[in-house]
DNA sequence: TGACCGCTAAACATGT
DNA sequence: AACATGTTTAGCGGTC
């Protein structure tokens, strides 16, 4: 069923893609339809321009309305562009769309992760939340970058035209422009709102991942970022000296490429593009054009005009078909000459660019923070291309946080070289064939079992899971256990477990019958879940020993396991993975700063010790007959104590095998975890 | 290829 | 009877 739905989703994906892909088609179609006249238009250029205004104003459309309309047009183009980028980043089938991944300089990993083949939901299922977020951010950054370039070129082109026009003959009184600017400025807010909606839409579509606060933040700053008074300056020419800080963004426009590249650099290693080529515009204004003519490429053929692609005018909202470049130039000079409309459109584009720049800056900052948090080197050009050198002695906690490293698409958070285990080259986490092929129900056992401490990931992605209809990459058993361990007394009724699921995961707010059944099934099936008759009914507790029993066999040193641990999602380090696994088993809450529950966390060990003196028959054997008053923690511990001998044996086994990955250097942390994990056993 | 795991579905039992 | 709770079995797909 799920499989069917999944495959269905996959099948639907292309359609969606087509829908997006139809952008070009749409453009073609639309252009074709209107272009007929458009193509002929150039001939009537002069009149066309006048008539353009006249036509627009022929009706009752007020200047403000006109501007609004134009802005919408520009926004529409921006949206289409974004969607196009999102859908065709690396689409083999979209080659016709003229944008090659390489041309666009799309990081390989990003290209591989292109969502085009998958629906956002599927991606969510396939990729872990961190990965997903990283992917989204990457794409976002990429889209922003490309969009910036695209509009920048348009800006430049427009600017060039304006200059030309002004020199050619000042046909338009400047006062008119000034007046129009007022109206335009009034429309800016509207425009920004539209942009906000656009971004929100993207976010909803999973194309852009923004936290609510972030989504609103940058946008809210827009009015400030967009300083109307700066417009004239922009108009006169970029690089106006003494611009306010806000304007620096504009100036950064040229650097943005670099910035954006940096933002995506983790996915696009070094390479990167050949040096930027400095292109000199006819007006002598230097322009930085990336060698990849991606932006232009996605639109077009080399040597062509930035605003000309696919035989049509790329002017926002135009789409007029032009036979050749010459015709296009003609069209450009006539249809998009210096007039109110072009001016407004130009400004709109500038605003769009500015907004994106701001957003990009924020995202970059966020990325830096993330990297810093993950102990990566933010300043490093390609932090991900280099193996991390985790400090051997670093605390398991800090390492655990590395789980978020999986959020880095290329998962280059390499395991420590110290991992003697046969480690196969890492492949992009979540990009691995395994991950991608594991369609259907989110089966990321690798993540669940070996790499990601559920508590840690949950802590870091709490909001994500809570709000996003994403299936958590954890097994039901892990989730149930987490739910139980999160409670102070480490016991929950079935209903409370249900509630935890629904509270913590948006995903479990639907299909209740399915997952509830699964929960019950897991509770009954796994010995690690012990049903305890309580005064008020039956509660479920976790038998850590049993729970861990499930892993040791795999965790123990199996080269393949080690490999899986790393390749699965390429979480931080092997040690980290192992520690994380252990930590997850024993100190779920300690690993999660965000969710740290002092009470529960602290209760873990103390309880164990306290209860050590009151051994009780393990519930598994006793079954439901166990005393009602028996507290889960106690029980849990008791079980441990009781089975300790055998347990110790099993738990110990893993150790030796793990020798390689767990060399003496890195041994301590893990050993410590082991000890802490099974205090009772150790003691007795 | 087979063992194992996890998920889903379903049937059934029991208790409220 | 309806519902919640548990238990068990079966099938499927993925991984190793």
PDB file of N, CA, C and O in Angstrom, chain A residues 188-248:
ATOM      1  N   UNK A 188       5.870  48.983  -4.006  1.00  0.00           N
ATOM      2  CA  UNK A 188       6.906  48.080  -3.534  1.00  0.00           C
ATOM      3  C   UNK A 188       6.402  47.141  -2.447  1.00  0.00           C
ATOM      4  O   UNK A 188       6.696  45.945  -2.452  1.00  0.00           O
ATOM      5  N   UNK A 189       5.672  47.719  -1.557  1.00  0.00           N
ATOM      6  CA  UNK A 189       5.158  46.886  -0.481  1.00  0.00           C
ATOM      7  C   UNK A 189       4.335  45.741  -1.039  1.00  0.00           C
ATOM      8  O   UNK A 189       4.458  44.603  -0.626  1.00  0.00           O
ATOM      9  N   UNK A 190       3.543  46.116  -1.975  1.00  0.00           N
ATOM     10  CA  UNK A 190       2.714  45.085  -2.581  1.00  0.00           C
ATOM     11  C   UNK A 190       3.593  44.022  -3.221  1.00  0.00           C
ATOM     12  O   UNK A 190       3.373  42.830  -3.100  1.00  0.00           O
ATOM     13  N   UNK A 191       4.544  44.532  -3.884  1.00  0.00           N
ATOM     14  CA  UNK A 191       5.470  43.647  -4.566  1.00  0.00           C
ATOM     15  C   UNK A 191       6.143  42.708  -3.563  1.00  0.00           C
ATOM     16  O   UNK A 191       6.277  41.506  -3.776  1.00  0.00           O
ATOM     17  N   UNK A 192       6.531  43.289  -2.489  1.00  0.00           N
ATOM     18  CA  UNK A 192       7.213  42.490  -1.489  1.00  0.00           C
ATOM     19  C   UNK A 192       6.284  41.440  -0.913  1.00  0.00           C
ATOM     20  O   UNK A 192       6.682  40.328  -0.606  1.00  0.00           O
ATOM     21  N   UNK A 193       5.057  41.837  -0.794  1.00  0.00           N
ATOM     22  CA  UNK A 193       4.114  40.857  -0.290  1.00  0.00           C
ATOM     23  C   UNK A 193       3.986  39.695  -1.249  1.00  0.00           C
ATOM     24  O   UNK A 193       3.929  38.534  -0.855  1.00  0.00           O
ATOM     25  N   UNK A 194       3.979  40.043  -2.477  1.00  0.00           N
ATOM     26  CA  UNK A 194       3.890  38.987  -3.480  1.00  0.00           C
ATOM     27  C   UNK A 194       5.117  38.100  -3.400  1.00  0.00           C
ATOM     28  O   UNK A 194       5.032  36.888  -3.490  1.00  0.00           O
ATOM     29  N   UNK A 195       6.220  38.751  -3.226  1.00  0.00           N
ATOM     30  CA  UNK A 195       7.444  37.976  -3.138  1.00  0.00           C
ATOM     31  C   UNK A 195       7.398  37.058  -1.931  1.00  0.00           C
ATOM     32  O   UNK A 195       7.826  35.910  -1.974  1.00  0.00           O
ATOM     33  N   UNK A 196       6.878  37.611  -0.901  1.00  0.00           N
ATOM     34  CA  UNK A 196       6.789  36.804   0.311  1.00  0.00           C
ATOM     35  C   UNK A 196       5.916  35.588   0.059  1.00  0.00           C
ATOM     36  O   UNK A 196       6.241  34.482   0.442  1.00  0.00           O
ATOM     37  N   UNK A 197       4.840  35.857  -0.599  1.00  0.00           N
ATOM     38  CA  UNK A 197       3.956  34.742  -0.915  1.00  0.00           C
ATOM     39  C   UNK A 197       4.677  33.729  -1.769  1.00  0.00           C
ATOM     40  O   UNK A 197       4.554  32.529  -1.599  1.00  0.00           O
ATOM     41  N   UNK A 198       5.409  34.268  -2.676  1.00  0.00           N
ATOM     42  CA  UNK A 198       6.147  33.385  -3.558  1.00  0.00           C
ATOM     43  C   UNK A 198       7.081  32.490  -2.760  1.00  0.00           C
ATOM     44  O   UNK A 198       7.129  31.283  -2.927  1.00  0.00           O
ATOM     45  N   UNK A 199       7.806  33.104  -1.881  1.00  0.00           N
ATOM     46  CA  UNK A 199       8.744  32.327  -1.090  1.00  0.00           C
ATOM     47  C   UNK A 199       8.018  31.324  -0.207  1.00  0.00           C
ATOM     48  O   UNK A 199       8.456  30.193  -0.038  1.00  0.00           O
ATOM     49  N   UNK A 200       6.926  31.779   0.297  1.00  0.00           N
ATOM     50  CA  UNK A 200       6.162  30.867   1.134  1.00  0.00           C
ATOM     51  C   UNK A 200       5.665  29.696   0.319  1.00  0.00           C
ATOM     52  O   UNK A 200       5.635  28.565   0.777  1.00  0.00           O
ATOM     53  N   UNK A 201       5.300  29.997  -0.864  1.00  0.00           N
ATOM     54  CA  UNK A 201       4.846  28.922  -1.729  1.00  0.00           C
ATOM     55  C   UNK A 201       5.967  27.939  -1.971  1.00  0.00           C
ATOM     56  O   UNK A 201       5.774  26.733  -1.933  1.00  0.00           O
ATOM     57  N   UNK A 202       7.102  28.502  -2.231  1.00  0.00           N
ATOM     58  CA  UNK A 202       8.247  27.635  -2.449  1.00  0.00           C
ATOM     59  C   UNK A 202       8.487  26.785  -1.224  1.00  0.00           C
ATOM     60  O   UNK A 202       8.789  25.605  -1.309  1.00  0.00           O
ATOM     61  N   UNK A 203       8.341  27.438  -0.136  1.00  0.00           N
ATOM     62  CA  UNK A 203       8.578  26.711   1.099  1.00  0.00           C
ATOM     63  C   UNK A 203       7.597  25.572   1.226  1.00  0.00           C
ATOM     64  O   UNK A 203       7.946  24.462   1.584  1.00  0.00           O
ATOM     65  N   UNK A 204       6.382  25.897   0.906  1.00  0.00           N
ATOM     66  CA  UNK A 204       5.371  24.839   1.011  1.00  0.00           C
ATOM     67  C   UNK A 204       5.683  23.707   0.064  1.00  0.00           C
ATOM     68  O   UNK A 204       5.441  22.556   0.340  1.00  0.00           O
ATOM     69  N   UNK A 205       6.202  24.087  -1.048  1.00  0.00           N
ATOM     70  CA  UNK A 205       6.493  23.054  -2.031  1.00  0.00           C
ATOM     71  C   UNK A 205       7.739  22.280  -1.671  1.00  0.00           C
ATOM     72  O   UNK A 205       8.117  21.348  -2.351  1.00  0.00           O
ATOM     73  N   UNK A 206       8.336  22.715  -0.610  1.00  0.00           N
ATOM     74  CA  UNK A 206       9.531  22.005  -0.216  1.00  0.00           C
ATOM     75  C   UNK A 206      10.745  22.445  -0.988  1.00  0.00           C
ATOM     76  O   UNK A 206      11.807  21.870  -0.901  1.00  0.00           O
ATOM     77  N   UNK A 207      10.580  23.454  -1.763  1.00  0.00           N
ATOM     78  CA  UNK A 207      11.719  23.931  -2.540  1.00  0.00           C
ATOM     79  C   UNK A 207      12.585  24.840  -1.711  1.00  0.00           C
ATOM     80  O   UNK A 207      13.764  24.985  -1.942  1.00  0.00           O
ATOM     81  N   UNK A 208      11.955  25.424  -0.773  1.00  0.00           N
ATOM     82  CA  UNK A 208      12.710  26.311   0.084  1.00  0.00           C
ATOM     83  C   UNK A 208      12.403  25.950   1.512  1.00  0.00           C
ATOM     84  O   UNK A 208      11.255  25.810   1.896  1.00  0.00           O
ATOM     85  N   UNK A 209      13.427  25.760   2.205  1.00  0.00           N
ATOM     86  CA  UNK A 209      13.223  25.397   3.596  1.00  0.00           C
ATOM     87  C   UNK A 209      13.541  26.572   4.480  1.00  0.00           C
ATOM     88  O   UNK A 209      14.661  27.002   4.592  1.00  0.00           O
ATOM     89  N   UNK A 210      12.538  27.073   5.060  1.00  0.00           N
ATOM     90  CA  UNK A 210      12.755  28.202   5.935  1.00  0.00           C
ATOM     91  C   UNK A 210      11.963  28.013   7.205  1.00  0.00           C
ATOM     92  O   UNK A 210      10.826  27.591   7.185  1.00  0.00           O
ATOM     93  N   UNK A 211      12.623  28.308   8.235  1.00  0.00           N
ATOM     94  CA  UNK A 211      11.888  28.258   9.472  1.00  0.00           C
ATOM     95  C   UNK A 211      10.942  29.433   9.455  1.00  0.00           C
ATOM     96  O   UNK A 211      11.214  30.453   8.848  1.00  0.00           O
ATOM     97  N   UNK A 212       9.861  29.272  10.095  1.00  0.00           N
ATOM     98  CA  UNK A 212       8.875  30.339  10.123  1.00  0.00           C
ATOM     99  C   UNK A 212       9.508  31.678  10.456  1.00  0.00           C
ATOM    100  O   UNK A 212       9.278  32.669   9.787  1.00  0.00           O
ATOM    101  N   UNK A 213      10.319  31.650  11.445  1.00  0.00           N
ATOM    102  CA  UNK A 213      10.928  32.906  11.849  1.00  0.00           C
ATOM    103  C   UNK A 213      11.821  33.427  10.746  1.00  0.00           C
ATOM    104  O   UNK A 213      11.886  34.606  10.468  1.00  0.00           O
ATOM    105  N   UNK A 214      12.500  32.502  10.126  1.00  0.00           N
ATOM    106  CA  UNK A 214      13.409  32.928   9.093  1.00  0.00           C
ATOM    107  C   UNK A 214      12.660  33.395   7.870  1.00  0.00           C
ATOM    108  O   UNK A 214      13.093  34.285   7.168  1.00  0.00           O
ATOM    109  N   UNK A 215      11.598  32.713   7.650  1.00  0.00           N
ATOM    110  CA  UNK A 215      10.845  33.069   6.459  1.00  0.00           C
ATOM    111  C   UNK A 215      10.303  34.480   6.587  1.00  0.00           C
ATOM    112  O   UNK A 215      10.289  35.248   5.639  1.00  0.00           O
ATOM    113  N   UNK A 216       9.906  34.766   7.763  1.00  0.00           N
ATOM    114  CA  UNK A 216       9.316  36.070   7.944  1.00  0.00           C
ATOM    115  C   UNK A 216      10.384  37.120   8.176  1.00  0.00           C
ATOM    116  O   UNK A 216      10.249  38.249   7.763  1.00  0.00           O
ATOM    117  N   UNK A 217      11.426  36.685   8.810  1.00  0.00           N
ATOM    118  CA  UNK A 217      12.471  37.642   9.129  1.00  0.00           C
ATOM    119  C   UNK A 217      12.948  38.454   7.955  1.00  0.00           C
ATOM    120  O   UNK A 217      12.718  39.658   7.878  1.00  0.00           O
ATOM    121  N   UNK A 218      13.576  37.764   7.040  1.00  0.00           N
ATOM    122  CA  UNK A 218      14.142  38.479   5.909  1.00  0.00           C
ATOM    123  C   UNK A 218      13.101  39.292   5.179  1.00  0.00           C
ATOM    124  O   UNK A 218      13.358  40.387   4.710  1.00  0.00           O
ATOM    125  N   UNK A 219      11.967  38.723   5.105  1.00  0.00           N
ATOM    126  CA  UNK A 219      10.948  39.406   4.345  1.00  0.00           C
ATOM    127  C   UNK A 219      10.478  40.660   5.063  1.00  0.00           C
ATOM    128  O   UNK A 219      10.165  41.662   4.449  1.00  0.00           O
ATOM    129  N   UNK A 220      10.458  40.524   6.331  1.00  0.00           N
ATOM    130  CA  UNK A 220       9.994  41.674   7.067  1.00  0.00           C
ATOM    131  C   UNK A 220      10.979  42.819   6.969  1.00  0.00           C
ATOM    132  O   UNK A 220      10.631  43.972   7.110  1.00  0.00           O
ATOM    133  N   UNK A 221      12.161  42.447   6.736  1.00  0.00           N
ATOM    134  CA  UNK A 221      13.168  43.482   6.653  1.00  0.00           C
ATOM    135  C   UNK A 221      13.175  44.139   5.290  1.00  0.00           C
ATOM    136  O   UNK A 221      13.870  45.101   5.071  1.00  0.00           O
ATOM    137  N   UNK A 222      12.420  43.595   4.462  1.00  0.00           N
ATOM    138  CA  UNK A 222      12.428  44.112   3.106  1.00  0.00           C
ATOM    139  C   UNK A 222      12.184  45.604   3.010  1.00  0.00           C
ATOM    140  O   UNK A 222      12.942  46.310   2.359  1.00  0.00           O
ATOM    141  N   UNK A 223      11.157  46.014   3.606  1.00  0.00           N
ATOM    142  CA  UNK A 223      10.871  47.422   3.476  1.00  0.00           C
ATOM    143  C   UNK A 223      12.092  48.256   3.836  1.00  0.00           C
ATOM    144  O   UNK A 223      12.324  49.302   3.268  1.00  0.00           O
ATOM    145  N   UNK A 224      12.820  47.750   4.773  1.00  0.00           N
ATOM    146  CA  UNK A 224      14.000  48.482   5.154  1.00  0.00           C
ATOM    147  C   UNK A 224      15.106  48.260   4.148  1.00  0.00           C
ATOM    148  O   UNK A 224      15.834  49.158   3.785  1.00  0.00           O
ATOM    149  N   UNK A 225      15.188  47.025   3.771  1.00  0.00           N
ATOM    150  CA  UNK A 225      16.251  46.710   2.828  1.00  0.00           C
ATOM    151  C   UNK A 225      16.039  47.473   1.540  1.00  0.00           C
ATOM    152  O   UNK A 225      16.969  47.927   0.900  1.00  0.00           O
ATOM    153  N   UNK A 226      14.835  47.593   1.210  1.00  0.00           N
ATOM    154  CA  UNK A 226      14.539  48.311  -0.016  1.00  0.00           C
ATOM    155  C   UNK A 226      14.386  49.779   0.300  1.00  0.00           C
ATOM    156  O   UNK A 226      13.353  50.250   0.720  1.00  0.00           O
ATOM    157  N   UNK A 227      15.414  50.443   0.102  1.00  0.00           N
ATOM    158  CA  UNK A 227      15.371  51.864   0.378  1.00  0.00           C
ATOM    159  C   UNK A 227      15.054  52.620  -0.895  1.00  0.00           C
ATOM    160  O   UNK A 227      15.849  52.675  -1.804  1.00  0.00           O
ATOM    161  N   UNK A 228      13.918  53.128  -0.943  1.00  0.00           N
ATOM    162  CA  UNK A 228      13.475  53.818  -2.151  1.00  0.00           C
ATOM    163  C   UNK A 228      14.467  54.870  -2.607  1.00  0.00           C
ATOM    164  O   UNK A 228      14.673  55.064  -3.786  1.00  0.00           O
ATOM    165  N   UNK A 229      15.039  55.489  -1.656  1.00  0.00           N
ATOM    166  CA  UNK A 229      15.957  56.550  -2.044  1.00  0.00           C
ATOM    167  C   UNK A 229      17.163  55.999  -2.763  1.00  0.00           C
ATOM    168  O   UNK A 229      17.889  56.719  -3.418  1.00  0.00           O
ATOM    169  N   UNK A 230      17.343  54.750  -2.606  1.00  0.00           N
ATOM    170  CA  UNK A 230      18.507  54.154  -3.253  1.00  0.00           C
ATOM    171  C   UNK A 230      18.241  53.855  -4.713  1.00  0.00           C
ATOM    172  O   UNK A 230      19.156  53.653  -5.490  1.00  0.00           O
ATOM    173  N   UNK A 231      17.020  53.811  -4.989  1.00  0.00           N
ATOM    174  CA  UNK A 231      16.693  53.433  -6.362  1.00  0.00           C
ATOM    175  C   UNK A 231      17.334  54.348  -7.393  1.00  0.00           C
ATOM    176  O   UNK A 231      17.926  53.876  -8.351  1.00  0.00           O
ATOM    177  N   UNK A 232      17.208  55.598  -7.183  1.00  0.00           N
ATOM    178  CA  UNK A 232      17.815  56.478  -8.157  1.00  0.00           C
ATOM    179  C   UNK A 232      19.294  56.198  -8.302  1.00  0.00           C
ATOM    180  O   UNK A 232      19.819  56.180  -9.406  1.00  0.00           O
ATOM    181  N   UNK A 233      19.882  55.924  -7.207  1.00  0.00           N
ATOM    182  CA  UNK A 233      21.310  55.651  -7.269  1.00  0.00           C
ATOM    183  C   UNK A 233      21.555  54.418  -8.089  1.00  0.00           C
ATOM    184  O   UNK A 233      22.440  54.362  -8.923  1.00  0.00           O
ATOM    185  N   UNK A 234      20.773  53.458  -7.804  1.00  0.00           N
ATOM    186  CA  UNK A 234      20.923  52.238  -8.564  1.00  0.00           C
ATOM    187  C   UNK A 234      20.742  52.538 -10.032  1.00  0.00           C
ATOM    188  O   UNK A 234      21.406  52.002 -10.893  1.00  0.00           O
ATOM    189  N   UNK A 235      19.816  53.387 -10.204  1.00  0.00           N
ATOM    190  CA  UNK A 235      19.507  53.733 -11.567  1.00  0.00           C
ATOM    191  C   UNK A 235      20.691  54.328 -12.264  1.00  0.00           C
ATOM    192  O   UNK A 235      21.007  54.010 -13.390  1.00  0.00           O
ATOM    193  N   UNK A 236      21.289  55.216 -11.549  1.00  0.00           N
ATOM    194  CA  UNK A 236      22.385  55.923 -12.205  1.00  0.00           C
ATOM    195  C   UNK A 236      23.551  55.017 -12.435  1.00  0.00           C
ATOM    196  O   UNK A 236      24.370  55.242 -13.298  1.00  0.00           O
ATOM    197  N   UNK A 237      23.638  54.062 -11.662  1.00  0.00           N
ATOM    198  CA  UNK A 237      24.760  53.168 -11.886  1.00  0.00           C
ATOM    199  C   UNK A 237      25.148  52.501 -10.606  1.00  0.00           C
ATOM    200  O   UNK A 237      25.095  53.083  -9.547  1.00  0.00           O
ATOM    201  N   UNK A 238      25.500  51.259 -10.740  1.00  0.00           N
ATOM    202  CA  UNK A 238      25.872  50.558  -9.556  1.00  0.00           C
ATOM    203  C   UNK A 238      27.220  51.048  -9.087  1.00  0.00           C
ATOM    204  O   UNK A 238      27.966  51.658  -9.816  1.00  0.00           O
ATOM    205  N   UNK A 239      27.477  50.735  -7.885  1.00  0.00           N
ATOM    206  CA  UNK A 239      28.771  51.126  -7.386  1.00  0.00           C
ATOM    207  C   UNK A 239      28.775  52.548  -6.894  1.00  0.00           C
ATOM    208  O   UNK A 239      29.816  53.144  -6.689  1.00  0.00           O
ATOM    209  N   UNK A 240      27.622  53.101  -6.719  1.00  0.00           N
ATOM    210  CA  UNK A 240      27.599  54.440  -6.190  1.00  0.00           C
ATOM    211  C   UNK A 240      28.283  54.438  -4.843  1.00  0.00           C
ATOM    212  O   UNK A 240      27.978  53.636  -3.981  1.00  0.00           O
ATOM    213  N   UNK A 241      29.205  55.296  -4.681  1.00  0.00           N
ATOM    214  CA  UNK A 241      29.968  55.341  -3.442  1.00  0.00           C
ATOM    215  C   UNK A 241      29.121  55.818  -2.286  1.00  0.00           C
ATOM    216  O   UNK A 241      28.143  56.511  -2.473  1.00  0.00           O
ATOM    217  N   UNK A 242      29.591  55.465  -1.159  1.00  0.00           N
ATOM    218  CA  UNK A 242      28.936  55.951   0.036  1.00  0.00           C
ATOM    219  C   UNK A 242      27.525  55.464   0.206  1.00  0.00           C
ATOM    220  O   UNK A 242      26.688  56.140   0.765  1.00  0.00           O
ATOM    221  N   UNK A 243      27.306  54.316  -0.220  1.00  0.00           N
ATOM    222  CA  UNK A 243      25.967  53.792  -0.067  1.00  0.00           C
ATOM    223  C   UNK A 243      25.791  53.248   1.339  1.00  0.00           C
ATOM    224  O   UNK A 243      26.716  52.773   1.947  1.00  0.00           O
ATOM    225  N   UNK A 244      24.588  53.329   1.763  1.00  0.00           N
ATOM    226  CA  UNK A 244      24.290  52.793   3.092  1.00  0.00           C
ATOM    227  C   UNK A 244      24.632  51.320   3.153  1.00  0.00           C
ATOM    228  O   UNK A 244      24.776  50.656   2.147  1.00  0.00           O
ATOM    229  N   UNK A 245      24.691  50.893   4.371  1.00  0.00           N
ATOM    230  CA  UNK A 245      25.023  49.480   4.558  1.00  0.00           C
ATOM    231  C   UNK A 245      24.071  48.614   3.782  1.00  0.00           C
ATOM    232  O   UNK A 245      24.439  47.610   3.197  1.00  0.00           O
ATOM    233  N   UNK A 246      22.863  49.013   3.796  1.00  0.00           N
ATOM    234  CA  UNK A 246      21.873  48.211   3.109  1.00  0.00           C
ATOM    235  C   UNK A 246      22.218  48.078   1.649  1.00  0.00           C
ATOM    236  O   UNK A 246      21.994  47.075   1.034  1.00  0.00           O
ATOM    237  N   UNK A 247      22.755  49.123   1.168  1.00  0.00           N
ATOM    238  CA  UNK A 247      23.086  49.097  -0.242  1.00  0.00           C
ATOM    239  C   UNK A 247      24.265  48.181  -0.515  1.00  0.00           C
ATOM    240  O   UNK A 247      24.486  47.760  -1.623  1.00  0.00           O
ATOM    241  N   UNK A 248      24.963  47.975   0.541  1.00  0.00           N
ATOM    242  CA  UNK A 248      26.116  47.108   0.338  1.00  0.00           C
ATOM    243  C   UNK A 248      25.666  45.817  -0.290  1.00  0.00           C
ATOM    244  O   UNK A 248      26.384  45.186  -1.021  1.00  0.00           O
TER     245      UNK A 248
END
